[in-house]
XYZ file of C-alpha atoms in Angstrom:
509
model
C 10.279 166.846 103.055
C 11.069 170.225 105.222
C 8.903 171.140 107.924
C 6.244 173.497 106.633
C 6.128 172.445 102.997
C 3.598 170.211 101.410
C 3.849 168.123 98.071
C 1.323 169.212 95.452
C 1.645 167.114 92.097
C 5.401 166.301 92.632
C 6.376 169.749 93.514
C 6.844 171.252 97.034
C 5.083 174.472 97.627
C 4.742 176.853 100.853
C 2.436 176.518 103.614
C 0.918 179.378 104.841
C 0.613 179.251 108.499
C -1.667 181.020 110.431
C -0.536 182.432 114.009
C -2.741 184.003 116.508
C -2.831 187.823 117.527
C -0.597 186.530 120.368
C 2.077 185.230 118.554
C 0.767 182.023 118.860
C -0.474 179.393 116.935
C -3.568 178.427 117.406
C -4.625 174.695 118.625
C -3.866 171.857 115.683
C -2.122 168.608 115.465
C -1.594 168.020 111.242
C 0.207 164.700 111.989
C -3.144 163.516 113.506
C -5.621 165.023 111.044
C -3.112 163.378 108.415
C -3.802 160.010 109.774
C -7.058 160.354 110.076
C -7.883 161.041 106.248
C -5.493 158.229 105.176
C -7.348 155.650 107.927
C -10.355 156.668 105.764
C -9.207 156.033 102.359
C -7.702 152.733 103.540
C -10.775 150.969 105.755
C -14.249 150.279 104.360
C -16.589 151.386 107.281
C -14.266 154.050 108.754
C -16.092 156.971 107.636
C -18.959 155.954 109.546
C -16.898 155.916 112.715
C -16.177 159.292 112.752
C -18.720 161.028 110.488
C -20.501 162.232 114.069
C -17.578 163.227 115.471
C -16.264 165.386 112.533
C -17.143 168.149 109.966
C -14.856 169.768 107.300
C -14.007 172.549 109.483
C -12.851 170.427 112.442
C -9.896 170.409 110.407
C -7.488 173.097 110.779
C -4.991 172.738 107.371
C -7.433 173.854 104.584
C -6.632 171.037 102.170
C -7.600 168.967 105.010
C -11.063 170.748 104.879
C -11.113 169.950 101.393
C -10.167 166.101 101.238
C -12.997 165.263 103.764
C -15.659 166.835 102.205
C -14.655 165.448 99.194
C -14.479 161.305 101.280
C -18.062 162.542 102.914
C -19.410 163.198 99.494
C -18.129 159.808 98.291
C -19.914 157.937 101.887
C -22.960 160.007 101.423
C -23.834 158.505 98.028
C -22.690 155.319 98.757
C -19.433 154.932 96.441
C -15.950 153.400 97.742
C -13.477 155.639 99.356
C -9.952 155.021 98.421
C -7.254 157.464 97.231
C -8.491 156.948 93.910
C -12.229 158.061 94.132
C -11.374 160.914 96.546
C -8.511 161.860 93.690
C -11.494 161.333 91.085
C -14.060 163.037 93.115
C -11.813 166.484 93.945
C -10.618 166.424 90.000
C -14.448 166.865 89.286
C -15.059 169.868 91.643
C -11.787 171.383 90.144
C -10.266 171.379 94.020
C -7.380 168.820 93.116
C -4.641 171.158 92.649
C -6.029 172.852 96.547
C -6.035 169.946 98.039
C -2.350 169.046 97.104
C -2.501 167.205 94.146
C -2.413 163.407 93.662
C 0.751 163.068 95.298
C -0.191 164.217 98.381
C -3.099 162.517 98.761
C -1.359 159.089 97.683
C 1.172 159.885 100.763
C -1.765 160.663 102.955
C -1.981 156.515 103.292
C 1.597 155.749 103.107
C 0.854 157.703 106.504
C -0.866 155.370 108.446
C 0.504 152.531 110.907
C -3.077 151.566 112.096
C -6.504 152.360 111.628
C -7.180 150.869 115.537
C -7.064 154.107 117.441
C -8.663 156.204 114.381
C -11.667 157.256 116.915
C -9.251 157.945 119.644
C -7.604 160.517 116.805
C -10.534 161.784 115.844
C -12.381 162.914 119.181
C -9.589 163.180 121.822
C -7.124 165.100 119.227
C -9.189 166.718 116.229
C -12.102 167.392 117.395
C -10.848 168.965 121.118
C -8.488 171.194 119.067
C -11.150 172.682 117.122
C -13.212 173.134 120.074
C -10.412 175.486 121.129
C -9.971 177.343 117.648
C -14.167 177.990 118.074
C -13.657 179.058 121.906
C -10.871 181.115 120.996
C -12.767 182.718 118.153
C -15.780 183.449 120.052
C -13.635 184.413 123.139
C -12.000 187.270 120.533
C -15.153 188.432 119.219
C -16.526 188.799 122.199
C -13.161 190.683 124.011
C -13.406 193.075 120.323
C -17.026 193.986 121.011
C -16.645 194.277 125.152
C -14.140 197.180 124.082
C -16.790 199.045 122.105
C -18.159 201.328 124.943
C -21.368 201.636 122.957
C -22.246 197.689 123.550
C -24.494 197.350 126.187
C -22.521 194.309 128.465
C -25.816 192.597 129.438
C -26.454 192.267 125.467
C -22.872 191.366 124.962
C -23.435 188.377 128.244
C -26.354 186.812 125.922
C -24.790 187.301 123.026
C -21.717 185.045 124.650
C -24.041 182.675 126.411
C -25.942 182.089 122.985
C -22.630 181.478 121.265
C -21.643 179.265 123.752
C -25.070 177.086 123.869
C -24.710 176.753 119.984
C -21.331 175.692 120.343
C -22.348 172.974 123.320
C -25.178 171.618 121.350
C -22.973 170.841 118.718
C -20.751 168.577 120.402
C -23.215 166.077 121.982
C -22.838 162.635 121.600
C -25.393 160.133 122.904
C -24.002 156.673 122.745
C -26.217 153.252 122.335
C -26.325 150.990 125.239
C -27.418 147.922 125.973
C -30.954 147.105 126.846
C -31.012 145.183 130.209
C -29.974 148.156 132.430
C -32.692 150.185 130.817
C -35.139 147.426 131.487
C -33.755 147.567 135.509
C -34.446 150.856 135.848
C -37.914 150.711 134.372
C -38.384 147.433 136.520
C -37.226 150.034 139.627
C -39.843 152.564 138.622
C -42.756 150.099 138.178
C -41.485 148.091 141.856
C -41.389 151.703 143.800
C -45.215 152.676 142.364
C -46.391 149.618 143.585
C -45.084 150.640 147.096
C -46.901 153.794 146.734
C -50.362 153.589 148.412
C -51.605 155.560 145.418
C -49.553 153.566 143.023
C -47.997 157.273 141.700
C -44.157 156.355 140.200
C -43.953 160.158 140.058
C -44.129 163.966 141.574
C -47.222 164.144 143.910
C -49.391 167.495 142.959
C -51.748 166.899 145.503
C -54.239 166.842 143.170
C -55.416 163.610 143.375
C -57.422 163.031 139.704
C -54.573 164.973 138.035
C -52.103 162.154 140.010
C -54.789 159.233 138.943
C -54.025 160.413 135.014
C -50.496 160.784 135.125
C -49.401 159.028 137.800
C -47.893 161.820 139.172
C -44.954 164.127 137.632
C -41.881 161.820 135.643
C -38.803 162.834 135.854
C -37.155 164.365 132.093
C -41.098 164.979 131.113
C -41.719 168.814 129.893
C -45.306 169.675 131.299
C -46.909 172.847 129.516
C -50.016 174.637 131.612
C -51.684 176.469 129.699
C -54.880 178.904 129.395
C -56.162 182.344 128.479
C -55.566 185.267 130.747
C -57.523 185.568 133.708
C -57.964 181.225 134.276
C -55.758 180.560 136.693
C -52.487 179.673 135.279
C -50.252 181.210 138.178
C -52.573 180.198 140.949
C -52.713 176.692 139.827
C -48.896 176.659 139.661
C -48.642 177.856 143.077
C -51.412 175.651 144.742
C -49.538 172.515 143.069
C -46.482 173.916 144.112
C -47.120 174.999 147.809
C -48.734 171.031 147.880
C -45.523 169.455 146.453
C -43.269 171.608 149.094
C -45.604 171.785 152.005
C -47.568 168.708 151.635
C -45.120 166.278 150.547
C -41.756 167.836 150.999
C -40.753 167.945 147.608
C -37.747 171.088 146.822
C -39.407 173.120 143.931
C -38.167 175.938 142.393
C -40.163 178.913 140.657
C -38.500 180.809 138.077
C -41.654 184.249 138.371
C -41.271 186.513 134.532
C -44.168 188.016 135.495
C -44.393 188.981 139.010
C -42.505 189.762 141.690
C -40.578 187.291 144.396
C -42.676 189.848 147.190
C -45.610 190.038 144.877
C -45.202 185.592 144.237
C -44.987 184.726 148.694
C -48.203 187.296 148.934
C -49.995 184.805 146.511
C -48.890 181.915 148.515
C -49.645 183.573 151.722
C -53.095 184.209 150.423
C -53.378 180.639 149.471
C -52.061 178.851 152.245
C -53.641 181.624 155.059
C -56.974 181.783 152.798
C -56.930 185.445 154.040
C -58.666 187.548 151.063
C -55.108 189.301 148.991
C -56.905 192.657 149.357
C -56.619 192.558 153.308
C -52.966 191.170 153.191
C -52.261 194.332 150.953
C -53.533 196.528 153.188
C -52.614 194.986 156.121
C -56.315 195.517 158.100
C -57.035 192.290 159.176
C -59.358 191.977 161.782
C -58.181 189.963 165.167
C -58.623 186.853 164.443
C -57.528 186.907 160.978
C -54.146 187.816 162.598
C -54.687 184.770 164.242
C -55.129 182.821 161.584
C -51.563 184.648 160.104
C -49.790 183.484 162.416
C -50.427 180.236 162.584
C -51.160 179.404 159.048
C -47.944 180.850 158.008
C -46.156 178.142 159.919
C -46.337 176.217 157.013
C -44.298 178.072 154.686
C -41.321 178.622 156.841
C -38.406 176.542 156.375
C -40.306 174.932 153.280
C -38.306 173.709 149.951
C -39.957 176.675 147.897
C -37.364 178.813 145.867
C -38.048 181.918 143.726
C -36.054 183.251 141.378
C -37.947 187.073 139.531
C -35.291 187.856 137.237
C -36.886 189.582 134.282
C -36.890 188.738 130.555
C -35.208 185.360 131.453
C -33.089 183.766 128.962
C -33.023 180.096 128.357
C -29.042 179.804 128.889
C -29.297 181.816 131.842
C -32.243 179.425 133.132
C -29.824 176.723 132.646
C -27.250 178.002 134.561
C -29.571 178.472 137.517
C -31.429 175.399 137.429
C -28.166 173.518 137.213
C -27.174 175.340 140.463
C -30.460 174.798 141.911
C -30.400 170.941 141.439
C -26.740 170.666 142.777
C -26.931 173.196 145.785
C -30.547 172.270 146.718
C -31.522 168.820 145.201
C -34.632 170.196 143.044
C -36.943 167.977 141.919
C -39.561 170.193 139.944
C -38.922 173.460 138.166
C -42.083 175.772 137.577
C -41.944 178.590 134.757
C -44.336 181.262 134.552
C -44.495 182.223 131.659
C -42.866 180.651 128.605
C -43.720 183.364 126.256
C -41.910 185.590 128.152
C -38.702 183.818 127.797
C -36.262 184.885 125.123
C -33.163 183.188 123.206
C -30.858 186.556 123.378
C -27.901 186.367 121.604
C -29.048 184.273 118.835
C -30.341 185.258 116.006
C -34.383 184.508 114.321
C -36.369 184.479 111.351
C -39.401 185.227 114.263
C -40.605 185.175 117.465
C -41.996 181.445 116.227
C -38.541 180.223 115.762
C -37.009 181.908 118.827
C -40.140 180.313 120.725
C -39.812 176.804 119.249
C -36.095 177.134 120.657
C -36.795 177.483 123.895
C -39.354 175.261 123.626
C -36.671 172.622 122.562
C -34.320 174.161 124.551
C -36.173 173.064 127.739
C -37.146 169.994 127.130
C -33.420 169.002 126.498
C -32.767 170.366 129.937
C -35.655 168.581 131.663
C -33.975 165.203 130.406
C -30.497 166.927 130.930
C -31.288 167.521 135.133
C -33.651 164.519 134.787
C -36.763 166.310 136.842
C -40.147 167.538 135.633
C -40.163 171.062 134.077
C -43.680 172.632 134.221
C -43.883 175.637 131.938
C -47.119 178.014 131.712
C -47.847 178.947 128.625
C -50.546 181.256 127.171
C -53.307 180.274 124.492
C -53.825 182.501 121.614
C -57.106 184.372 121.079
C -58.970 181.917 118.807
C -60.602 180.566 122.439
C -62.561 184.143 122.196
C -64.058 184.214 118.633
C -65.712 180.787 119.247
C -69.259 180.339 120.015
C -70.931 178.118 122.022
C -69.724 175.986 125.158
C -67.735 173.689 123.639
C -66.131 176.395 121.303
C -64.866 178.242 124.637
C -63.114 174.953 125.885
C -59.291 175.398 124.683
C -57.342 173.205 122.042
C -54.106 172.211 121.174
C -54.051 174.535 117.924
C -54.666 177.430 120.481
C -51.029 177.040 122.226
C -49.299 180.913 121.382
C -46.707 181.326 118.815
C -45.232 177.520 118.369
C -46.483 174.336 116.903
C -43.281 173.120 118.253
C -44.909 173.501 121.926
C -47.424 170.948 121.163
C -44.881 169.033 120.228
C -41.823 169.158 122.691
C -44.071 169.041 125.033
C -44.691 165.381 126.736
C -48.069 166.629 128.614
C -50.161 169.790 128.001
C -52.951 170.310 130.574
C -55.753 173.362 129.926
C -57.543 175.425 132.307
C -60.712 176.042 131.670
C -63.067 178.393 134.089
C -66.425 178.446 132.493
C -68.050 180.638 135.013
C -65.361 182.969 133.498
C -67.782 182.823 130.081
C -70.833 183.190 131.964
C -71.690 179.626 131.316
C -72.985 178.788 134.812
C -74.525 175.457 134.356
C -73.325 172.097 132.282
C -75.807 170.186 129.907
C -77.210 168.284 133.028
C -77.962 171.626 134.773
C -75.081 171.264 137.485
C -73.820 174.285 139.075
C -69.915 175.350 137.107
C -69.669 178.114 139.344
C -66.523 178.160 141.095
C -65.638 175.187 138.989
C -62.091 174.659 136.941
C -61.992 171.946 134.589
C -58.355 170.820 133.686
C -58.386 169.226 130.436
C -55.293 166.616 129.790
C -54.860 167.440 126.308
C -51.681 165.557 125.594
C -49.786 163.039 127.285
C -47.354 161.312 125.549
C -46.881 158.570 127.739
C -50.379 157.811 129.088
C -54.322 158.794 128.672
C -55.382 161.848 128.308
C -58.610 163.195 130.266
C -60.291 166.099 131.713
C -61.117 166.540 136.104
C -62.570 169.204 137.861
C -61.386 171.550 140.834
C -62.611 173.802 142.919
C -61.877 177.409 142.630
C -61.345 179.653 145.139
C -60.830 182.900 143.462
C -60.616 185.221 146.658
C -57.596 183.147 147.798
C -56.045 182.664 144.348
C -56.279 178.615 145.173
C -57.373 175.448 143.607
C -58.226 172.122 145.210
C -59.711 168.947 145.413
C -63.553 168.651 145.133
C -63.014 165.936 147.261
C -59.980 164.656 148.792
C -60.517 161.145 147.236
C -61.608 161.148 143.550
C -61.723 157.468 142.105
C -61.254 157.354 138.708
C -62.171 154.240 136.160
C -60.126 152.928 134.074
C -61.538 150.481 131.111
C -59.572 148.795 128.624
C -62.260 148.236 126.467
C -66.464 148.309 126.228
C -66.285 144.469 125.987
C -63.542 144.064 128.886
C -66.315 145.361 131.707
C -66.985 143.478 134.311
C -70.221 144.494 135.642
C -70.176 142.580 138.517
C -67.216 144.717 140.059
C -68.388 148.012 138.397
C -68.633 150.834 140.971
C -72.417 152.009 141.596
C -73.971 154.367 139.003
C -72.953 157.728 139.515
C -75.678 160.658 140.318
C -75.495 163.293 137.701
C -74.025 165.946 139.747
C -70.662 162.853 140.292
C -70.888 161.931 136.664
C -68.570 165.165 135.351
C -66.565 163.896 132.544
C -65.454 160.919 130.256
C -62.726 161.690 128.418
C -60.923 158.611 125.999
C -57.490 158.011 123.913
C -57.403 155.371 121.773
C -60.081 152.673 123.218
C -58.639 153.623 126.901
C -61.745 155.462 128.966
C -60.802 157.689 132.484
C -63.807 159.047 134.453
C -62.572 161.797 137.217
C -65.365 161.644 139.552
């Protein structure tokens, strides 16, 4: 047979080949996609060594295209594949005669010396050239459009870097492995917490009943803050972070959609000075609160904090940065305020829903991808407002804003709740809530759930302990009590919440 001609039903007809704009053809090997098609028609179980590997159109020659689909029909509904039943199976479409008739299809076996390197073939050789057919496809759209001088470029940059996620995503392979290292590293985890004097195998927050619950930050977990307007939501980000940097030297980034990087370090100054914002605004502090500048802001120089305030933030470009971040500057916690004000550019939604449930998705895959904590705030919806009564004001897990798929990417959701902010000043045992923050662990995937209290300093923008050491109780069960090495009742102003999941009780206090 001549280069360039194909058999179809005993007869030879022409090939059409396709050459680039360059004069060049573009990325293919047809011996190896040839051997690949016959491997399948010839072993059982090769289809399902390949069938995540390739698609129809990883295949350049269009009868190519057409032959798979037709053995992935056959493997899908669980019929033999030989060059019979694919012959069969493309006669009943009516695609015989495009896919090169019998004859061709019978030769497509004659073709193959060995079905041992049919993987090799199929990832290192088929797939990688179709890779390069998408990249150059993209790579021309893109160089058509960047000519248009009425394309905005930082449209046509999303646009590209949306392509180009799509395009990542869908060449991932995770393989299996083997248990036992999986169990070491677990063993590793559970062997460093019980080093810890707090018994914490993760991220400090300083916080210590938030630490109790969670046992500090994991690493790959996606950790969604969230709360109405006015609770807190940046000021609790910053007090956690400024304890995680200052406190226990952990790097942090902050990636600020909302403010400012001048208008973020004023908060912090605020919090860590506890100089009223209004005076470092205006600059007329009295004596001694320049004294207490001075040396307060010691502790934020030289400190593992860094801010990034580029607006309307796209999730590929946050990837790029945090990748940067982690590799130039060893992060171990990324902070996001705000995840609604994220966006997906350059790829294209039914609604804001579905754009917000991908980059919902979008970080979690990168929290596992750079293997730290990724602590997005998030707002709640206004279904918190139209509810009456105290518990009607606390927040829920059907409030999160514009996604379902929050809730559930998410592998902790914390709430803040400010009652004061309600004018509900007292709690059912007549206890003072004012200046009081309850965080309520709605969700946590890997662990209990349960609520703790802060104090809030609203002047400085700052949360903190109620007290630097807050036990909490942990019972298995109402019959598993011992009584005898039960802590002493708690007075009613102590007793502040019992929260449960599952028969599991936690009591902040």
């Amino acid at each position: 047979m001549s280069e360039g001609q194909k058999p179809n039903a005993g007869r030879k007809t022409p090939v059409v080949v396709q050459v680039s704009d360059a004069g060049r053809l573009p990325p293919q090997d047809k011996p190896a996609e040839e051997a690949v098609l016959g491997a399948l028609m010839l072993e059982t179980d090769a289809y399902y060594i390949i069938n995540e590997i390739l698609r129809p159109e990883s295949f350049y020659e269009k009868s190519h295209q057409i032959i798979f689909k037709a053995i992935s029909y056959l493997a899908l509904n669980q019929r033999p594949i030989d060059m019979l039943t694919v012959t069969q199976q493309l006669r009943k479409t009516g695609e015989l005669e495009q896919a090169g008739g019998p004859f061709y299809i019978a030769q497509l076996t004659e073709k193959v010396a060995s079905t041992a390197h049919l993987e090799y073939h199929a990832s290192a050789i088929i797939a990688k050239k179709y890779l390069a057919r998408e990249l150059i496809r993209y790579t021309g759209t893109i160089q058509g459009k960047a000519f248009d001088e009425t394309t905005d470029a930082d449209e046509l940059m999303q646009e590209a870097e949306g392509e180009l996620f799509k395009l990542s995503q869908r060449n991932i392979k995770n393989e299996a492995i083997q248990i036992d290292p999986i169990i070491k590293a677990s063993i590793d985890l559970v062997q460093k917490a019980a080093t810890q004097k707090e018994g914490l195998s993760g991220l400090r927050t300083g916080f210590s009943g938030l630490d109790k619950i969670t046992s500090g930050w994991q690493r790959s977990d996606l950790i969604v803050i969230a709360a109405r307007p006015a609770m807190g939501k940046t000021a609790f980000a910053l007090s956690m972070a400024k304890n995680m940097a200052v406190n226990f030297d952990i790097p942090v980034a902050i990636f600020s959609l909302e403010m400012s990087n001048i208008q973020l370090v004023n908060r912090l100054i605020v919090n860590v000075t506890e100089i009223p914002g209004e005076k470092i605004k205006s600059g007329q502090l009295a004596p001694y609160e320049w004294e207490q500048l001075d040396s307060k802001i010691k502790d934020l120089y030289h400190t593992k904090i860094y801010v990034d305030d580029t607006p309307s933030l796209s999730v590929f470009e946050l990837r790029t940065k945090a990748r940067r971040l982690v590799r130039e500057h060893d992060i171990k916690c990324l902070f996001i305020d705000y995840l609604q004000l994220m966006n997906a550019s350059g790829m294209n939604f039914g609604s804001r829903e579905q754009e917000v449930s991908m980059i919902s998705r979008s970080l979690k895959g990168l929290a596992k991808e750079l293997n730290i904590p990724i602590i997005a705030l998030s707002q709640l919806n206004r279904a918190v407002e139209t509810r009456q009564g105290k518990e009607g004001k606390r927040p829920q897990l059907a409030d999160l804003r514009e996604s379902g798929a929050i809730e559930q990417d998410a592998d902790i959701v914390c709430f803040i709740h400010r009652p004061e902010y309600y004018k509900i000043y007292e709690d059912e045992n007549g206890n003072s809530l004012i200046g009081l923050a309850e965080i309520i662990v709605a969700k946590h995937r890997n662990g209990m759930t349960g609520d703790l209290r802060l104090r809030f300093k609203n002047e400085f923008a700052k949360f903190i302990n109620i007290d630097d050491d807050l036990p909490i109780r942990e019972y298995t069960s109402k019959s598993s009590i011992n009584e005898d090495s039960m802590p002493a009742p708690l007075s009613p102003a102590e007793d502040d919440f019992v929260s449960h999941q599952g028969n599991s009780e936690v009591v902040p206090f």
